PDB file of C-alpha atoms in Angstrom:
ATOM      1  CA  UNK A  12     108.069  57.556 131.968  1.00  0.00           C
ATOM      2  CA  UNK A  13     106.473  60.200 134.426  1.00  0.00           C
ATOM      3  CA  UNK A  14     108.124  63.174 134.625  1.00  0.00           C
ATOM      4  CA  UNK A  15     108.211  65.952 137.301  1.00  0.00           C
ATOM      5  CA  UNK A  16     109.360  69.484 136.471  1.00  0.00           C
ATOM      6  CA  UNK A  17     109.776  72.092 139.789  1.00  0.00           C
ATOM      7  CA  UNK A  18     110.133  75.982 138.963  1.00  0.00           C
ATOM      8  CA  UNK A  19     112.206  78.331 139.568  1.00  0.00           C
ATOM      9  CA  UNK A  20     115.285  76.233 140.531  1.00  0.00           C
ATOM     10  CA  UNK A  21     116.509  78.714 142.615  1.00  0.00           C
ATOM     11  CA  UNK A  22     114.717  81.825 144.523  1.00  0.00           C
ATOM     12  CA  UNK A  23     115.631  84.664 146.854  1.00  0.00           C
ATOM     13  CA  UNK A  24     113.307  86.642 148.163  1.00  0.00           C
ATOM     14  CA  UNK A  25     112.987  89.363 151.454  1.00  0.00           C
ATOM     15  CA  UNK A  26     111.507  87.993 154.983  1.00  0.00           C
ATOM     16  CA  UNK A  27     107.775  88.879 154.639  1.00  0.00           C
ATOM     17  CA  UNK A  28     106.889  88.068 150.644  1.00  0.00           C
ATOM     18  CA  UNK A  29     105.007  85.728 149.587  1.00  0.00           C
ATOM     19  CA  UNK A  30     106.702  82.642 147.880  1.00  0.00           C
ATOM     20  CA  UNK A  31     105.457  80.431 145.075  1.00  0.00           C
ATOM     21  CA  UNK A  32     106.875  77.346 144.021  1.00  0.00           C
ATOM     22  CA  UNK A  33     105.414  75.268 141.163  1.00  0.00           C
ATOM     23  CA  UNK A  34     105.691  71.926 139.911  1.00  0.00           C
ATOM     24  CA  UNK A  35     103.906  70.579 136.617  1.00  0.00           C
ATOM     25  CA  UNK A  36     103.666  66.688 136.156  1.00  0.00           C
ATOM     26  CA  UNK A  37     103.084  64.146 133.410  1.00  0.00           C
ATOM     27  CA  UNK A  38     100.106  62.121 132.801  1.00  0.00           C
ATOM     28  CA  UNK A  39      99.934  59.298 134.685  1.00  0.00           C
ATOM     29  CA  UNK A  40     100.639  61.242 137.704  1.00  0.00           C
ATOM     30  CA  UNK A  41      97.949  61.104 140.475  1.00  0.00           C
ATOM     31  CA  UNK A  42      98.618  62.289 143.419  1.00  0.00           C
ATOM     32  CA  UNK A  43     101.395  65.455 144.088  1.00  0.00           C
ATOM     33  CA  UNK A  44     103.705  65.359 147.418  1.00  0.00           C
ATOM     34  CA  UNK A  45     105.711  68.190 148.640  1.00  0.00           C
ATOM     35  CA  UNK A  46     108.692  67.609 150.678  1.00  0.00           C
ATOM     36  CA  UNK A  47     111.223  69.641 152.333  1.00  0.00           C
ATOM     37  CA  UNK A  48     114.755  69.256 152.732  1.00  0.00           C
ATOM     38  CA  UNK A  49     117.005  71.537 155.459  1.00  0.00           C
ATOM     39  CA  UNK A  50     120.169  73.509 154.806  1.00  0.00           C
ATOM     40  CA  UNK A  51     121.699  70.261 156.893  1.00  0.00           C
ATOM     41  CA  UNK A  52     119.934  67.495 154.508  1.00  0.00           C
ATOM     42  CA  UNK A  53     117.402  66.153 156.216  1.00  0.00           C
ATOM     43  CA  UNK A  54     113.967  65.804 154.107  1.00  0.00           C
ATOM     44  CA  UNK A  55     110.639  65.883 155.647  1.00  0.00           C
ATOM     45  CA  UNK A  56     107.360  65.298 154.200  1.00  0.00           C
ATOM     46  CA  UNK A  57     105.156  68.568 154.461  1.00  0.00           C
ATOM     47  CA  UNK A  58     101.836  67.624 152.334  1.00  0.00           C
ATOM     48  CA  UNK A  59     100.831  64.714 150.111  1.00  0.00           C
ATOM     49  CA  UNK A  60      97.307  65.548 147.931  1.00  0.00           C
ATOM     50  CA  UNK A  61      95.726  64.425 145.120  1.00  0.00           C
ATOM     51  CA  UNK A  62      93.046  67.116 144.796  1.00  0.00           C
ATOM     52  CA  UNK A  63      91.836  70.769 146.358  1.00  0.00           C
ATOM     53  CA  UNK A  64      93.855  72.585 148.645  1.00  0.00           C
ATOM     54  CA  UNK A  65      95.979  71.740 152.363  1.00  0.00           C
ATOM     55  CA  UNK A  66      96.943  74.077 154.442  1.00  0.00           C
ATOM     56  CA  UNK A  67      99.401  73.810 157.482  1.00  0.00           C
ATOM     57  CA  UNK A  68     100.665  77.108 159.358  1.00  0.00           C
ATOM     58  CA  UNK A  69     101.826  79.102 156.441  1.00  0.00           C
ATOM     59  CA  UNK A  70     102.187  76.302 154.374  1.00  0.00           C
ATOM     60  CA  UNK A  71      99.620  76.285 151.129  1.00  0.00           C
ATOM     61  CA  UNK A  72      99.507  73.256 149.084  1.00  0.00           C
ATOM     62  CA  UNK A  73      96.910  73.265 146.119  1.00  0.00           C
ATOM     63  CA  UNK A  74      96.419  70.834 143.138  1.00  0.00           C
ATOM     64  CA  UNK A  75      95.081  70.992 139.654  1.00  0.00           C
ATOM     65  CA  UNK A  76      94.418  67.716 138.256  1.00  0.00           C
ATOM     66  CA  UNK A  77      93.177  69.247 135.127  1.00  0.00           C
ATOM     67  CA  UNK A  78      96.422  71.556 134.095  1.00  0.00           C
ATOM     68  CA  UNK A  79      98.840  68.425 136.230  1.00  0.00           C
ATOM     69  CA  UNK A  80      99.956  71.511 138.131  1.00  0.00           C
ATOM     70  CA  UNK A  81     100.655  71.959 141.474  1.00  0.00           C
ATOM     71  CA  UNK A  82     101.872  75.056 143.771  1.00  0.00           C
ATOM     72  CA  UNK A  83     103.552  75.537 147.476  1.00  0.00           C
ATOM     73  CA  UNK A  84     102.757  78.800 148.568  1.00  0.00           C
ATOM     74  CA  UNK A  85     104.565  80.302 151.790  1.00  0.00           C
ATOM     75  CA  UNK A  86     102.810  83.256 153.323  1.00  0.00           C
ATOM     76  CA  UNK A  87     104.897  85.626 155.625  1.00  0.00           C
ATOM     77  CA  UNK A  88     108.179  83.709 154.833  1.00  0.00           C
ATOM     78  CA  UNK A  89     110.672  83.723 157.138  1.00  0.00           C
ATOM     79  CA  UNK A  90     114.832  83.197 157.042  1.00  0.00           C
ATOM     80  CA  UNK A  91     113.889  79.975 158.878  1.00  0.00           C
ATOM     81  CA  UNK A  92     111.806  78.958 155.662  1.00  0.00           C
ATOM     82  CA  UNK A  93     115.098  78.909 153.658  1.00  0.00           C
ATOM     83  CA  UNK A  94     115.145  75.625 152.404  1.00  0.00           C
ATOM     84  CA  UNK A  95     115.238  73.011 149.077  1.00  0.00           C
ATOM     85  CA  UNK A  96     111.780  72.399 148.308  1.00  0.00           C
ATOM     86  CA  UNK A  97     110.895  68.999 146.349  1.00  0.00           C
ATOM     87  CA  UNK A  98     107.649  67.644 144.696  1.00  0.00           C
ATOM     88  CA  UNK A  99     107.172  64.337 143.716  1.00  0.00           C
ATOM     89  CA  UNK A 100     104.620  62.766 141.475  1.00  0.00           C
ATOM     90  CA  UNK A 101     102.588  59.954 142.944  1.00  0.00           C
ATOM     91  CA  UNK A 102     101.620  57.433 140.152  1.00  0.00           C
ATOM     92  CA  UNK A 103      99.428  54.887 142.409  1.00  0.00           C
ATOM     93  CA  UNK A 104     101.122  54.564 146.217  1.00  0.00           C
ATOM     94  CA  UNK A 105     103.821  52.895 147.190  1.00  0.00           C
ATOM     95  CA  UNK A 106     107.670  53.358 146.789  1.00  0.00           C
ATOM     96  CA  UNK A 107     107.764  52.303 143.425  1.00  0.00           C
ATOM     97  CA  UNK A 108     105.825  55.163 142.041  1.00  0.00           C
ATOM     98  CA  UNK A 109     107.560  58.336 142.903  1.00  0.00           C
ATOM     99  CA  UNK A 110     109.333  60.924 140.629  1.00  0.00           C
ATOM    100  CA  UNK A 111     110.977  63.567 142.178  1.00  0.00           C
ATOM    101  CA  UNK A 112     111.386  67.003 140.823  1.00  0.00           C
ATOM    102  CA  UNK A 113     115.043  68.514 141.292  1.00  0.00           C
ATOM    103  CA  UNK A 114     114.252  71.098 143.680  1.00  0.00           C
ATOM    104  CA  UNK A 115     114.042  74.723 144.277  1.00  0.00           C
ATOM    105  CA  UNK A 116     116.138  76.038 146.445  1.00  0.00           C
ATOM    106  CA  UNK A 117     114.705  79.155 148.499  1.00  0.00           C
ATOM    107  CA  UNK A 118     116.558  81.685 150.486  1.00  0.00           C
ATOM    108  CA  UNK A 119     114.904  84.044 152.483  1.00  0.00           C
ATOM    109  CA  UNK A 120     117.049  87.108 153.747  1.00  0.00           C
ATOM    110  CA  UNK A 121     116.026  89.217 156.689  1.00  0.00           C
TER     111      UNK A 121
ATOM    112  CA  UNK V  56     109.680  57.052 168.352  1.00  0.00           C
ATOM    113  CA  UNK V  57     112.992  57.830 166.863  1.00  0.00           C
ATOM    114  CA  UNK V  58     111.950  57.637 163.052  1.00  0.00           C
ATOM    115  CA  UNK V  59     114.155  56.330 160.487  1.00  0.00           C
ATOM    116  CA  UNK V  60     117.170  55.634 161.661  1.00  0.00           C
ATOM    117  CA  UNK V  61     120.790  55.390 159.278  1.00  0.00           C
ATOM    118  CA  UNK V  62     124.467  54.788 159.892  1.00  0.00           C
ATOM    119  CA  UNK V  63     126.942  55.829 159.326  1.00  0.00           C
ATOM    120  CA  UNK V  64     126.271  59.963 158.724  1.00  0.00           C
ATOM    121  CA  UNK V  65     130.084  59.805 156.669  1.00  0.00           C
ATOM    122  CA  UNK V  66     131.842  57.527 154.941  1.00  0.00           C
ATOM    123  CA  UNK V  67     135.008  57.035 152.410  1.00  0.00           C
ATOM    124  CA  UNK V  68     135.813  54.041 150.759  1.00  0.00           C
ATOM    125  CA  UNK V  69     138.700  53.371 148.263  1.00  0.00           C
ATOM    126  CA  UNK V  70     137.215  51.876 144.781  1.00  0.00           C
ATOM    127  CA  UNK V  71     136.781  48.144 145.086  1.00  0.00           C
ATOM    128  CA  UNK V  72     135.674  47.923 148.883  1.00  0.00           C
ATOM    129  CA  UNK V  73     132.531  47.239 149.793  1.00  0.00           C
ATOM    130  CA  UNK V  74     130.696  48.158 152.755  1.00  0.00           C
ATOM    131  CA  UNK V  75     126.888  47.759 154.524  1.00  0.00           C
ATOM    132  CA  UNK V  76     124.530  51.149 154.836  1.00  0.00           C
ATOM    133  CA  UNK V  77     122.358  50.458 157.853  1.00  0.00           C
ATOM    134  CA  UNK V  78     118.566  51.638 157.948  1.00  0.00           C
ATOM    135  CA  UNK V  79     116.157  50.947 160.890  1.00  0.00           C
ATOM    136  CA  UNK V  80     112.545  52.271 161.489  1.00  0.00           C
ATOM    137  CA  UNK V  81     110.330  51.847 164.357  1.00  0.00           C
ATOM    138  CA  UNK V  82     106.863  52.613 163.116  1.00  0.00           C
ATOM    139  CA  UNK V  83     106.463  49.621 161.999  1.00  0.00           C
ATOM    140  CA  UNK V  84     106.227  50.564 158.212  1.00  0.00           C
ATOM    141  CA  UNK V  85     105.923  48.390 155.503  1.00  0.00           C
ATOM    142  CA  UNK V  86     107.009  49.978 152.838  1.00  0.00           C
ATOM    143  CA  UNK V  87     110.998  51.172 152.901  1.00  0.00           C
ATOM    144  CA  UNK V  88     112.855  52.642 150.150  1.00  0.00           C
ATOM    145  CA  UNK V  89     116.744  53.554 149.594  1.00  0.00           C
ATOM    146  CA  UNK V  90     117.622  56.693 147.255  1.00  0.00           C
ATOM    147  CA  UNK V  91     120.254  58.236 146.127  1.00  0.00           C
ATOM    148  CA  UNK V  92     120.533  61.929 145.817  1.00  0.00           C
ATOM    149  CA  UNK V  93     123.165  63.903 143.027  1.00  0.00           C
ATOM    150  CA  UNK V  94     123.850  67.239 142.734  1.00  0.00           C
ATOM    151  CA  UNK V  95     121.509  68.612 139.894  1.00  0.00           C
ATOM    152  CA  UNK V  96     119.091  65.961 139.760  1.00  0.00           C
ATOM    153  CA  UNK V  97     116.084  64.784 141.804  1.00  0.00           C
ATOM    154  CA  UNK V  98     116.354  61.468 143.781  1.00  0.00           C
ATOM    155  CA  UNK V  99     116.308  58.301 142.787  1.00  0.00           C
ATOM    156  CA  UNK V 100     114.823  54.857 144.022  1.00  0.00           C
ATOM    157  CA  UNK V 101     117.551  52.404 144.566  1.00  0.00           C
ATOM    158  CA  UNK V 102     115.688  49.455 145.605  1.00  0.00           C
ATOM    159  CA  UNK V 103     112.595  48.973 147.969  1.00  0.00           C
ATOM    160  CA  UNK V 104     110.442  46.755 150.185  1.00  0.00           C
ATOM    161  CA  UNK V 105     106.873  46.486 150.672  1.00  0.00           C
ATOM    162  CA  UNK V 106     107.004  44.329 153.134  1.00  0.00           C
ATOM    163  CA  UNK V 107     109.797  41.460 155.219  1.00  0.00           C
ATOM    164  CA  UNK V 108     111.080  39.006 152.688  1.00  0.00           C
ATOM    165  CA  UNK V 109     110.374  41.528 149.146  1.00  0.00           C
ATOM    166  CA  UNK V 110     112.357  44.209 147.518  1.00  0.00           C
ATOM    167  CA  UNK V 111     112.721  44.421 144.279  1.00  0.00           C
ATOM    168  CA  UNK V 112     114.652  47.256 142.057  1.00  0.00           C
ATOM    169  CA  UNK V 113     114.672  50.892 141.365  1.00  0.00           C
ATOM    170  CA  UNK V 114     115.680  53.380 139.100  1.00  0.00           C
ATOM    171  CA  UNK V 115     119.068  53.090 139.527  1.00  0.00           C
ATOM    172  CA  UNK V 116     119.460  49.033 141.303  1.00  0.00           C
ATOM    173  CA  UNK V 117     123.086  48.365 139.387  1.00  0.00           C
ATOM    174  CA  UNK V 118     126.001  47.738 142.106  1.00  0.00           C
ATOM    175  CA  UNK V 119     123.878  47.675 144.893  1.00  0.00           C
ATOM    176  CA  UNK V 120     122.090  44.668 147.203  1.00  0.00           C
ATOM    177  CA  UNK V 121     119.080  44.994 149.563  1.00  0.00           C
ATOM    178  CA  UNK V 122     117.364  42.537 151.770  1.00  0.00           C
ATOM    179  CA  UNK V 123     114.493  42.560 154.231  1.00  0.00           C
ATOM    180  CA  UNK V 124     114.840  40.118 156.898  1.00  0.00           C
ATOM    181  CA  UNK V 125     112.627  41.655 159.704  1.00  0.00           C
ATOM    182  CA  UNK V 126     110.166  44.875 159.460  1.00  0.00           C
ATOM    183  CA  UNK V 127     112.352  47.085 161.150  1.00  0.00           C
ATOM    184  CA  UNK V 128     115.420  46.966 159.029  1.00  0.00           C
ATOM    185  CA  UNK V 129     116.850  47.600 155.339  1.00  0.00           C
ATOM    186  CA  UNK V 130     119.861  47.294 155.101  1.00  0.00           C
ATOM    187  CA  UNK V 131     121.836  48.644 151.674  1.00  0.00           C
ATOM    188  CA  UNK V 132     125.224  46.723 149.769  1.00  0.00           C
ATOM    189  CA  UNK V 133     127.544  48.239 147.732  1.00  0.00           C
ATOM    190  CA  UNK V 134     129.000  45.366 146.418  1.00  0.00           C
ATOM    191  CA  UNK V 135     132.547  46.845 144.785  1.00  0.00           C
ATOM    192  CA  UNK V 136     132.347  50.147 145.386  1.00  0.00           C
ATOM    193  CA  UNK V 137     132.950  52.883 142.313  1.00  0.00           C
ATOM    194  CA  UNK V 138     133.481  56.805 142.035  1.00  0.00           C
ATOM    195  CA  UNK V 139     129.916  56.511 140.529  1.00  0.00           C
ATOM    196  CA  UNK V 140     128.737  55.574 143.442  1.00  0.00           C
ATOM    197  CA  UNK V 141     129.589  58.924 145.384  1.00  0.00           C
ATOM    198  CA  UNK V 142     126.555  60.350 146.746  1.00  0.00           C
ATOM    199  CA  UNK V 143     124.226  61.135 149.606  1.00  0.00           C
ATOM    200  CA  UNK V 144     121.907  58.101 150.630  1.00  0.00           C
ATOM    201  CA  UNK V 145     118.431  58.403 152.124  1.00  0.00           C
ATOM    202  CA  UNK V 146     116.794  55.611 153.410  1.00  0.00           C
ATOM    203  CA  UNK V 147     113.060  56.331 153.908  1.00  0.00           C
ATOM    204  CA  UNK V 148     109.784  54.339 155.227  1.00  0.00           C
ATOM    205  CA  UNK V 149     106.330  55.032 154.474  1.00  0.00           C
ATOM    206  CA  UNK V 150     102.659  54.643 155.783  1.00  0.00           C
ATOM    207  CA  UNK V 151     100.883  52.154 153.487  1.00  0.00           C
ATOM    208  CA  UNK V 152      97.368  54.409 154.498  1.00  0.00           C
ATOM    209  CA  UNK V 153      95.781  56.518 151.797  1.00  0.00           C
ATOM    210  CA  UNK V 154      98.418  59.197 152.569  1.00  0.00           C
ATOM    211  CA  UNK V 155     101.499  57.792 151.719  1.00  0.00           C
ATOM    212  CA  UNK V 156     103.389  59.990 153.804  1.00  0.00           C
ATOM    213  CA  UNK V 157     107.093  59.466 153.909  1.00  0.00           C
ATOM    214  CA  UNK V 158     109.574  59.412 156.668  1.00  0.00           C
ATOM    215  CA  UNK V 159     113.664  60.045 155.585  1.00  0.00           C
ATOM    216  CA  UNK V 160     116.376  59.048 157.501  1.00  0.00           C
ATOM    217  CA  UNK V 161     119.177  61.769 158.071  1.00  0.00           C
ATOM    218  CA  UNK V 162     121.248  60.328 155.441  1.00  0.00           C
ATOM    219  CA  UNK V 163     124.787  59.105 154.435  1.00  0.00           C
ATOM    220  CA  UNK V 164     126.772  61.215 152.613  1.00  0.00           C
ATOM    221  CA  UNK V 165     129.885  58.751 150.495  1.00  0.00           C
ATOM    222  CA  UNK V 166     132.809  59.226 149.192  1.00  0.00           C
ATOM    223  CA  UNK V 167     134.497  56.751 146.895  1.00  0.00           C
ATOM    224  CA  UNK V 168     138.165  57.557 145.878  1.00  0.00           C
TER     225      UNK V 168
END
């Protein structure tokens, strides 16, 4: 059974630092996507990748297939980054082959 | 576009009842998926569809009923409804492109007494 493990669970941190969230996945695992979910509940889908790096705004996704590891990195976070952050482990595409992490939930204070 | 759509946001049912959670999309995905979501644990696939006329089971299928009859919709059964079965629900479609990029309804959060 894949299996998906997020750290930390929870994180504060001060408006301006630099957040890391990591997420280390079974074998069998191919591709990484990182989702976020809102203080109100909804979840959107901020990077899928299955190698390298993707970058969008302050948003740094990077993969290493060799070590099944896989970090979100925030630069210049922001109280409006406050948020549960999820990653799920692709096994091949398709609905059937997700595994989600549990989460970390971030809080950002001004 | 207005996404993934799902009704109702709330809802309570006494144990025993059952009750239809309604999930539209207009991208015109093929692939949908229902989850649930518990405190403490990651989500977790219902059922899903890959395309109109096929779903097939999840994780976590027991007590529940899906069917596919057009593109657009996936609708989700709770057939006798349990205390077990208190949760939030997230309906979500996806591309069926190389990036496999998800789109989540808003969600229904329910309560069974």
């Amino acid at each position: 059974k894949n299996e998906v493990e997020q750290s930390p669970q929870n994180l504060t941190a001060q408006e301006g630092e630099f957040i890391t969230i990591n997420c280390s996945y079974s074998v069998g695992i191919s591709a990484l996507h990182w989702l976020q979910q809102h203080p109100g509940g909804g979840i959107v889908s901020l990077f899928m990748l299955s190698s390298g790096k993707k970058k969008h705004g302050r948003l740094i996704a990077t993969i290493n297939i060799q070590e099944k590891h896989s970090s979100l990195h925030i630069t210049a976070s922001h109280p409006r980054d406050s948020a549960v952050y999820i990653c799920a482990g692709d096994s091949g595409g398709g609905a059937d082959g997700l595994t989600f992490g549990k989460g970390t939930h971030l809080i950002i204070q001004p | 576009n207005a996404g993934v759509t799902q009704t109702p946001k709330f809802q309570v049912l006494k144990t025993g009842q059952s009750m239809t959670l309604q999930c539209a999309q207009d991208m015109n995905h093929e692939y949908m998926s229902w989850y649930r979501q518990d405190p403490g644990m990651g989500l977790r696939l219902i059922h899903y569809s890959v395309g109109a006329g096929i779903t097939d089971q999840g994780e976590v299928p027991n007590g529940y009923n899906v069917s596919r009859s057009t593109t657009e919709d996936f609708p989700l059964r709770l057939l006798s409804a349990a205390p077990s079965q208190t949760s939030v629900y997230f309906c979500a479609s996806m591309t069926s492109d190389l990036s496999y990029e998800q789109y989540f309804g808003p969600g229904t959060r329910l309560t069974v007494t």
